[in-house]
Steps between C-alpha positions, in 0.01 A plus 500: 500500500507760781394482865174684563393656824827672594452855625535763229776752567499880485844632408596868503787577263756769573707626207813653648714767333786667689363375832145630446178325398372622162205410277429558133248421227585257218852486644563880468406832668633415845384681813620462858296293744699491825768322699519131398575371850222699668253409225594132527451508874160667464391239244617217721297640790196556274482132404694473174601137442831572326694792353699544182787751481637582155821696448389666177828670418730220622830666416815382674479778760128439540563135579702582809233744613232242430676226700505732802131571444423125493677459834294784649174357363581154643546655844169685492245264344379152588348385168685343205643736240644460152766723347582558136689727264849454361537140618740351247696229682484252786713740707223762476243245619720392788566861605129589509394182680778556752374858549161356597289458185283187478487479121655662195326610183685475169385618159740622229785284633281190477413572138863565409628195691215253565738262681521763777156378614632144533801629698287688753254213540778244540699703751226662710179313410216585262317696770771769486470559123221728379504552126360842408356524152411838348284441195283693258222386270635598158330443164672161476417386854645536850874573495755534778690825547829571676697802629208640699258452212713686246605209278276239340617140468363234267408283797133420542367557852359148521801316355730688734279439806510128424879504462568690823291258704660201328836646604398531864348846558269472802270787411419731208442873542313599184466871419282605210676814378185638337318479833784636717394805700182569299269347764259332260537145633748214458557299179265225618480295179878470477519427874247218471691353207824509702326339798390211278842465341744495792497323839648788706328800662432803280524854637283743303651844444390807307152648508369526857271799538219383727410210727303322227814469290662285769190282521503453123871413496429218745167376362540562125881511472552207740799689646653386829608850602427854385764769506439874494687821571338841458155408639674400822774768505256787452232365734237428234443148633567396860618140537269408795198635305607310189539172688161534670342566159673197345391275786141620451536406131586144603874524445731333751730770642689528828350765726 
């Protein structure tokens, strides 16, 4: 179903609030982690394959600030980057792509208006549309959450993943909310199930604490990319060291 042998990607994620990078645990308890443009530049130079910038408080005022930030990032880095947060309409997508983003990530808006995925894919191409899915393993199975993880929906993770790819999403960014920020490893069983189910790349998110967790996301979870925040922001794992380790473990990465 999927092409094997493509290089696995390492993707630092920068959650931006009021122009600063922040990081929390299980979606709360935020602490500051530095300037998003400078951090992005440092990651680009360290060998990150892509970046994700999320405007986590995407208010109307924040959107204008964030668009300016996207323009600054595009000037400073030479790797692809995705932006997300508060993207509700085609105009938002156009504005961010025009500012220099390579892709957009949508989550709550896609669940509220699934046809939005078709619109983005039809107008800009599937490669521009990353569908972010925040999900938690509840007693009755994996369910999707919206509004930054605050509101549960009745959508099953796997049914929704199938629908978004049928509608034209080019990539899925799957965050396991139970694993987010706790550094105990990614949700590899769910990742592997997603990889079997859909024909597009899967980005694993939530759970990176040590180098082995990235290896397991690729080998056990069959992920195409692994995203992390705090282990990179706070210097716990250096990207060049991580990539050398992964290569030694037989994983195809760009060095």
